CSV table of C-alpha atoms in Angstrom, one decimal:
chain,number,residue,atom,x,y,z
A,73,UNK,CA,-85.7,-108.6,-176.2
A,74,UNK,CA,-89.2,-109.9,-175.8
A,75,UNK,CA,-92.0,-107.5,-176.4
A,76,UNK,CA,-90.2,-104.7,-178.4
A,77,UNK,CA,-90.4,-105.1,-182.2
A,78,UNK,CA,-88.4,-103.0,-184.6
A,79,UNK,CA,-88.8,-102.9,-188.3
A,80,UNK,CA,-87.1,-102.9,-190.7
A,81,UNK,CA,-84.0,-104.8,-189.6
A,82,UNK,CA,-81.9,-103.5,-192.5
A,83,UNK,CA,-82.4,-100.5,-194.8
A,84,UNK,CA,-80.4,-98.7,-197.4
A,85,UNK,CA,-81.4,-95.1,-198.2
A,86,UNK,CA,-80.2,-92.6,-200.7
A,87,UNK,CA,-79.3,-89.1,-199.4
A,88,UNK,CA,-82.4,-87.0,-199.2
A,89,UNK,CA,-84.9,-89.8,-198.9
A,90,UNK,CA,-87.2,-90.1,-196.0
A,91,UNK,CA,-88.2,-93.1,-194.1
A,92,UNK,CA,-89.7,-94.3,-190.8
A,93,UNK,CA,-88.3,-96.8,-188.4
A,94,UNK,CA,-91.1,-98.6,-186.6
A,95,UNK,CA,-91.1,-99.6,-183.0
A,96,UNK,CA,-93.9,-101.4,-181.2
A,97,UNK,CA,-94.3,-102.9,-177.7
A,98,UNK,CA,-97.1,-104.9,-176.3
A,99,UNK,CA,-96.3,-104.5,-172.6
A,100,UNK,CA,-98.3,-101.3,-172.0
A,101,UNK,CA,-95.1,-99.4,-171.1
A,102,UNK,CA,-95.3,-95.7,-170.6
A,103,UNK,CA,-91.7,-95.0,-171.5
A,104,UNK,CA,-90.3,-95.5,-175.0
A,105,UNK,CA,-87.0,-94.3,-176.4
A,106,UNK,CA,-84.9,-94.3,-179.5
A,107,UNK,CA,-81.1,-94.6,-179.4
A,108,UNK,CA,-78.4,-94.7,-182.1
A,109,UNK,CA,-75.2,-96.6,-181.7
A,110,UNK,CA,-72.0,-95.5,-183.5
A,111,UNK,CA,-68.5,-96.8,-183.1
A,112,UNK,CA,-66.7,-95.3,-180.1
A,113,UNK,CA,-69.8,-93.3,-179.2
A,114,UNK,CA,-71.9,-95.8,-177.2
A,115,UNK,CA,-75.7,-95.5,-177.4
A,116,UNK,CA,-76.9,-91.9,-177.7
A,117,UNK,CA,-80.5,-90.9,-176.9
A,118,UNK,CA,-82.4,-89.4,-179.9
A,119,UNK,CA,-85.9,-88.9,-178.6
A,120,UNK,CA,-88.0,-90.3,-175.8
A,121,UNK,CA,-91.6,-90.4,-174.7
A,122,UNK,CA,-93.1,-90.8,-171.2
A,123,UNK,CA,-96.6,-91.5,-172.5
A,124,UNK,CA,-98.9,-91.2,-175.4
A,125,UNK,CA,-98.9,-87.6,-176.8
A,126,UNK,CA,-95.7,-86.7,-174.9
A,127,UNK,CA,-92.3,-86.6,-176.5
A,128,UNK,CA,-89.0,-84.9,-175.8
A,129,UNK,CA,-85.6,-84.5,-177.3
A,130,UNK,CA,-82.6,-86.5,-176.2
A,131,UNK,CA,-78.9,-85.9,-176.9
A,132,UNK,CA,-78.9,-86.1,-180.7
A,133,UNK,CA,-82.4,-85.1,-182.0
A,134,UNK,CA,-81.5,-83.2,-185.1
A,135,UNK,CA,-82.7,-84.7,-188.3
A,136,UNK,CA,-85.3,-87.0,-186.6
A,137,UNK,CA,-88.9,-86.7,-185.8
A,138,UNK,CA,-91.1,-88.7,-183.5
A,139,UNK,CA,-94.7,-88.9,-182.4
A,140,UNK,CA,-96.5,-91.1,-179.8
A,141,UNK,CA,-100.2,-91.3,-180.8
A,142,UNK,CA,-100.7,-94.7,-179.0
A,143,UNK,CA,-99.0,-96.3,-176.0
A,144,UNK,CA,-97.8,-99.2,-178.2
A,145,UNK,CA,-96.1,-97.4,-181.1
A,146,UNK,CA,-93.2,-95.0,-181.2
A,147,UNK,CA,-92.0,-94.4,-184.9
A,148,UNK,CA,-88.8,-92.6,-185.7
A,149,UNK,CA,-88.9,-90.5,-188.9
A,150,UNK,CA,-85.9,-89.5,-190.9
A,151,UNK,CA,-87.1,-86.4,-192.8
A,152,UNK,CA,-84.2,-86.1,-195.3
A,153,UNK,CA,-81.6,-88.8,-194.8
A,154,UNK,CA,-77.9,-87.9,-194.6
A,155,UNK,CA,-74.8,-90.1,-194.6
A,156,UNK,CA,-74.2,-89.0,-191.0
A,157,UNK,CA,-77.4,-90.9,-190.0
A,158,UNK,CA,-75.8,-94.2,-191.0
A,159,UNK,CA,-76.0,-96.1,-187.7
A,160,UNK,CA,-77.6,-98.9,-185.8
A,161,UNK,CA,-80.9,-97.8,-184.1
A,162,UNK,CA,-82.4,-99.3,-181.0
A,163,UNK,CA,-85.8,-98.8,-179.6
A,164,UNK,CA,-86.4,-99.4,-175.9
A,165,UNK,CA,-89.5,-99.4,-173.6
A,166,UNK,CA,-90.1,-99.5,-169.8
A,167,UNK,CA,-92.7,-98.6,-167.3
A,168,UNK,CA,-92.5,-95.7,-164.9
A,169,UNK,CA,-89.9,-96.5,-162.2
A,170,UNK,CA,-88.7,-99.6,-163.9
A,171,UNK,CA,-85.8,-101.5,-162.6
A,172,UNK,CA,-82.9,-102.3,-165.0
A,173,UNK,CA,-84.1,-105.8,-165.8
A,174,UNK,CA,-87.5,-104.5,-167.0
A,175,UNK,CA,-86.1,-102.1,-169.6
A,176,UNK,CA,-86.5,-103.8,-172.9
A,177,UNK,CA,-84.5,-103.2,-176.0
A,178,UNK,CA,-85.4,-104.1,-179.6
A,179,UNK,CA,-82.9,-106.1,-181.7
A,180,UNK,CA,-81.9,-103.0,-183.7
A,181,UNK,CA,-82.3,-101.5,-187.2
A,182,UNK,CA,-79.3,-101.2,-189.4
A,183,UNK,CA,-79.5,-98.1,-191.6
A,184,UNK,CA,-77.1,-97.1,-194.3
A,185,UNK,CA,-77.4,-93.8,-196.1
A,186,UNK,CA,-75.5,-93.6,-199.4
B,1067,UNK,CA,-70.6,-82.7,-173.2
B,1068,UNK,CA,-70.3,-86.3,-172.3
B,1069,UNK,CA,-72.3,-86.8,-169.1
B,1070,UNK,CA,-71.3,-90.5,-168.7
B,1071,UNK,CA,-67.7,-91.5,-169.6
B,1072,UNK,CA,-66.0,-94.8,-169.9
B,1073,UNK,CA,-62.4,-93.9,-170.5
B,1074,UNK,CA,-61.0,-97.3,-171.2
B,1075,UNK,CA,-62.0,-98.4,-174.7
B,1076,UNK,CA,-60.8,-101.9,-174.1
B,1077,UNK,CA,-59.7,-104.4,-171.4
B,1078,UNK,CA,-58.0,-107.8,-171.6
B,1079,UNK,CA,-57.9,-110.2,-168.7
B,1080,UNK,CA,-57.1,-113.9,-168.2
B,1081,UNK,CA,-59.9,-116.3,-167.5
B,1082,UNK,CA,-60.5,-116.7,-163.8
B,1083,UNK,CA,-59.1,-113.3,-162.9
B,1084,UNK,CA,-61.0,-110.2,-162.0
B,1085,UNK,CA,-62.3,-107.8,-164.6
B,1086,UNK,CA,-62.9,-104.2,-163.4
B,1087,UNK,CA,-64.7,-101.8,-165.7
B,1088,UNK,CA,-64.9,-98.2,-164.8
B,1089,UNK,CA,-67.4,-95.4,-165.4
B,1090,UNK,CA,-67.5,-91.7,-164.5
B,1091,UNK,CA,-70.4,-89.3,-164.6
B,1092,UNK,CA,-70.8,-85.6,-164.3
B,1093,UNK,CA,-74.5,-85.0,-163.7
B,1094,UNK,CA,-75.3,-85.0,-159.9
B,1095,UNK,CA,-79.0,-85.5,-160.8
B,1096,UNK,CA,-78.3,-89.1,-161.9
B,1097,UNK,CA,-79.7,-91.4,-159.2
B,1098,UNK,CA,-79.9,-94.8,-161.0
B,1099,UNK,CA,-77.1,-96.5,-162.7
B,1100,UNK,CA,-77.0,-99.6,-164.9
B,1101,UNK,CA,-74.6,-101.9,-166.7
B,1102,UNK,CA,-75.4,-103.5,-170.0
B,1103,UNK,CA,-73.5,-106.1,-172.0
B,1104,UNK,CA,-73.7,-106.1,-175.8
B,1105,UNK,CA,-72.8,-108.6,-178.4
B,1106,UNK,CA,-72.5,-107.6,-182.1
B,1107,UNK,CA,-75.8,-107.5,-184.0
B,1108,UNK,CA,-77.9,-107.8,-180.8
B,1109,UNK,CA,-79.6,-105.3,-178.5
B,1110,UNK,CA,-78.1,-104.4,-175.1
B,1111,UNK,CA,-78.6,-107.0,-172.3
B,1112,UNK,CA,-79.1,-105.8,-168.8
B,1113,UNK,CA,-76.5,-107.0,-166.3
B,1114,UNK,CA,-76.9,-105.2,-163.0
B,1115,UNK,CA,-78.0,-101.8,-161.6
B,1116,UNK,CA,-77.6,-99.7,-158.5
B,1117,UNK,CA,-79.6,-96.9,-156.9
B,1118,UNK,CA,-77.8,-93.9,-155.5
B,1119,UNK,CA,-79.0,-94.8,-152.0
B,1120,UNK,CA,-76.6,-97.8,-152.1
B,1121,UNK,CA,-72.9,-98.1,-152.6
B,1122,UNK,CA,-72.7,-101.7,-153.6
B,1123,UNK,CA,-74.9,-104.3,-155.4
B,1124,UNK,CA,-74.0,-107.9,-156.1
B,1125,UNK,CA,-75.5,-110.5,-158.4
B,1126,UNK,CA,-73.6,-113.7,-158.7
B,1127,UNK,CA,-70.2,-113.0,-160.4
B,1128,UNK,CA,-71.1,-109.3,-160.9
B,1129,UNK,CA,-70.7,-106.5,-158.4
B,1130,UNK,CA,-71.3,-102.8,-159.0
B,1131,UNK,CA,-69.8,-100.2,-156.7
B,1132,UNK,CA,-70.9,-96.6,-156.6
B,1133,UNK,CA,-68.8,-93.8,-155.2
B,1134,UNK,CA,-71.2,-90.8,-155.2
B,1135,UNK,CA,-68.6,-88.3,-153.9
B,1136,UNK,CA,-66.3,-89.1,-156.8
B,1137,UNK,CA,-69.1,-89.6,-159.3
B,1138,UNK,CA,-67.6,-93.0,-160.2
B,1139,UNK,CA,-68.9,-96.5,-160.5
B,1140,UNK,CA,-67.3,-99.7,-161.4
B,1141,UNK,CA,-68.3,-103.2,-162.4
B,1142,UNK,CA,-66.4,-106.1,-161.0
B,1143,UNK,CA,-66.6,-109.6,-162.7
B,1144,UNK,CA,-65.2,-112.4,-160.6
B,1145,UNK,CA,-64.1,-114.8,-161.9
B,1146,UNK,CA,-64.0,-113.7,-165.5
B,1147,UNK,CA,-65.0,-116.2,-168.2
B,1148,UNK,CA,-64.4,-116.3,-171.9
B,1149,UNK,CA,-68.2,-115.9,-172.4
B,1150,UNK,CA,-68.0,-112.5,-170.7
B,1151,UNK,CA,-66.1,-111.2,-173.8
B,1152,UNK,CA,-68.4,-108.4,-175.1
B,1153,UNK,CA,-68.8,-104.6,-175.1
B,1154,UNK,CA,-70.0,-103.3,-171.7
B,1155,UNK,CA,-71.9,-100.0,-171.4
B,1156,UNK,CA,-72.7,-98.1,-168.2
B,1157,UNK,CA,-75.8,-95.9,-168.2
B,1158,UNK,CA,-77.4,-93.5,-165.9
B,1159,UNK,CA,-80.9,-92.0,-165.4
B,1160,UNK,CA,-82.4,-89.3,-163.2
B,1161,UNK,CA,-85.6,-89.2,-161.2
B,1162,UNK,CA,-86.7,-92.7,-162.2
B,1163,UNK,CA,-87.0,-91.8,-165.8
B,1164,UNK,CA,-85.7,-95.0,-167.3
B,1165,UNK,CA,-86.9,-93.8,-170.7
B,1166,UNK,CA,-84.0,-91.4,-170.7
B,1167,UNK,CA,-80.8,-93.4,-170.3
B,1168,UNK,CA,-77.5,-91.7,-170.9
B,1169,UNK,CA,-74.8,-94.2,-171.9
B,1170,UNK,CA,-71.1,-94.2,-171.8
B,1171,UNK,CA,-69.0,-95.0,-174.9
B,1172,UNK,CA,-68.5,-98.6,-173.9
B,1173,UNK,CA,-65.5,-100.8,-173.0
B,1174,UNK,CA,-64.7,-103.9,-175.0
B,1175,UNK,CA,-63.7,-106.8,-172.6
B,1176,UNK,CA,-61.7,-109.7,-173.9
B,1177,UNK,CA,-61.3,-112.6,-171.5
B,1178,UNK,CA,-58.5,-114.9,-172.7
B,1179,UNK,CA,-58.7,-118.7,-172.0
């Protein structure tokens, strides 16, 4: 997981609170993505970006907001947390046309919404 | 609509035998497929991938087969080892956009000594 840093590792939120999950990479990758992992559901794509200033929705974007003001950073914002957003979140980065072994995942952020 | 499906939630095999994990997809635009291994409390680890221009790719004990007409791929692990016990995910992307991976639900593999 070298090169992709996620913070915080663990977070407990109350329903209705907002927070930002941070993701940073130092490999100058164009592509960055956010996934959530839930039991029995695999990893589902929330939002992704193909470069600074460009973002797009994935499979499950509702309740999340992203921006990509720099190549290095891709924060994920929860605007008003809900218990359904309790999950493990993974950030990933890669360059254009990357092979599988050059797609890097962060170590994950465990979020609990009570 | 699940575009990538792993219909077997779990698989148990004896050490030394072959493990076969299956994955089906529905989107004909997918042209690159990957397999990841995941342990609890860790990020996914890349195992092997295959481009749609190939039907087989090998890397040591791991081989991935792609049947485009059936929209089906499989991962073979030979011989299976206890350290292979983990959750395995297949994933797919289209047009080289590796920032947009679509994952299956995962298959938990248990290799018994």
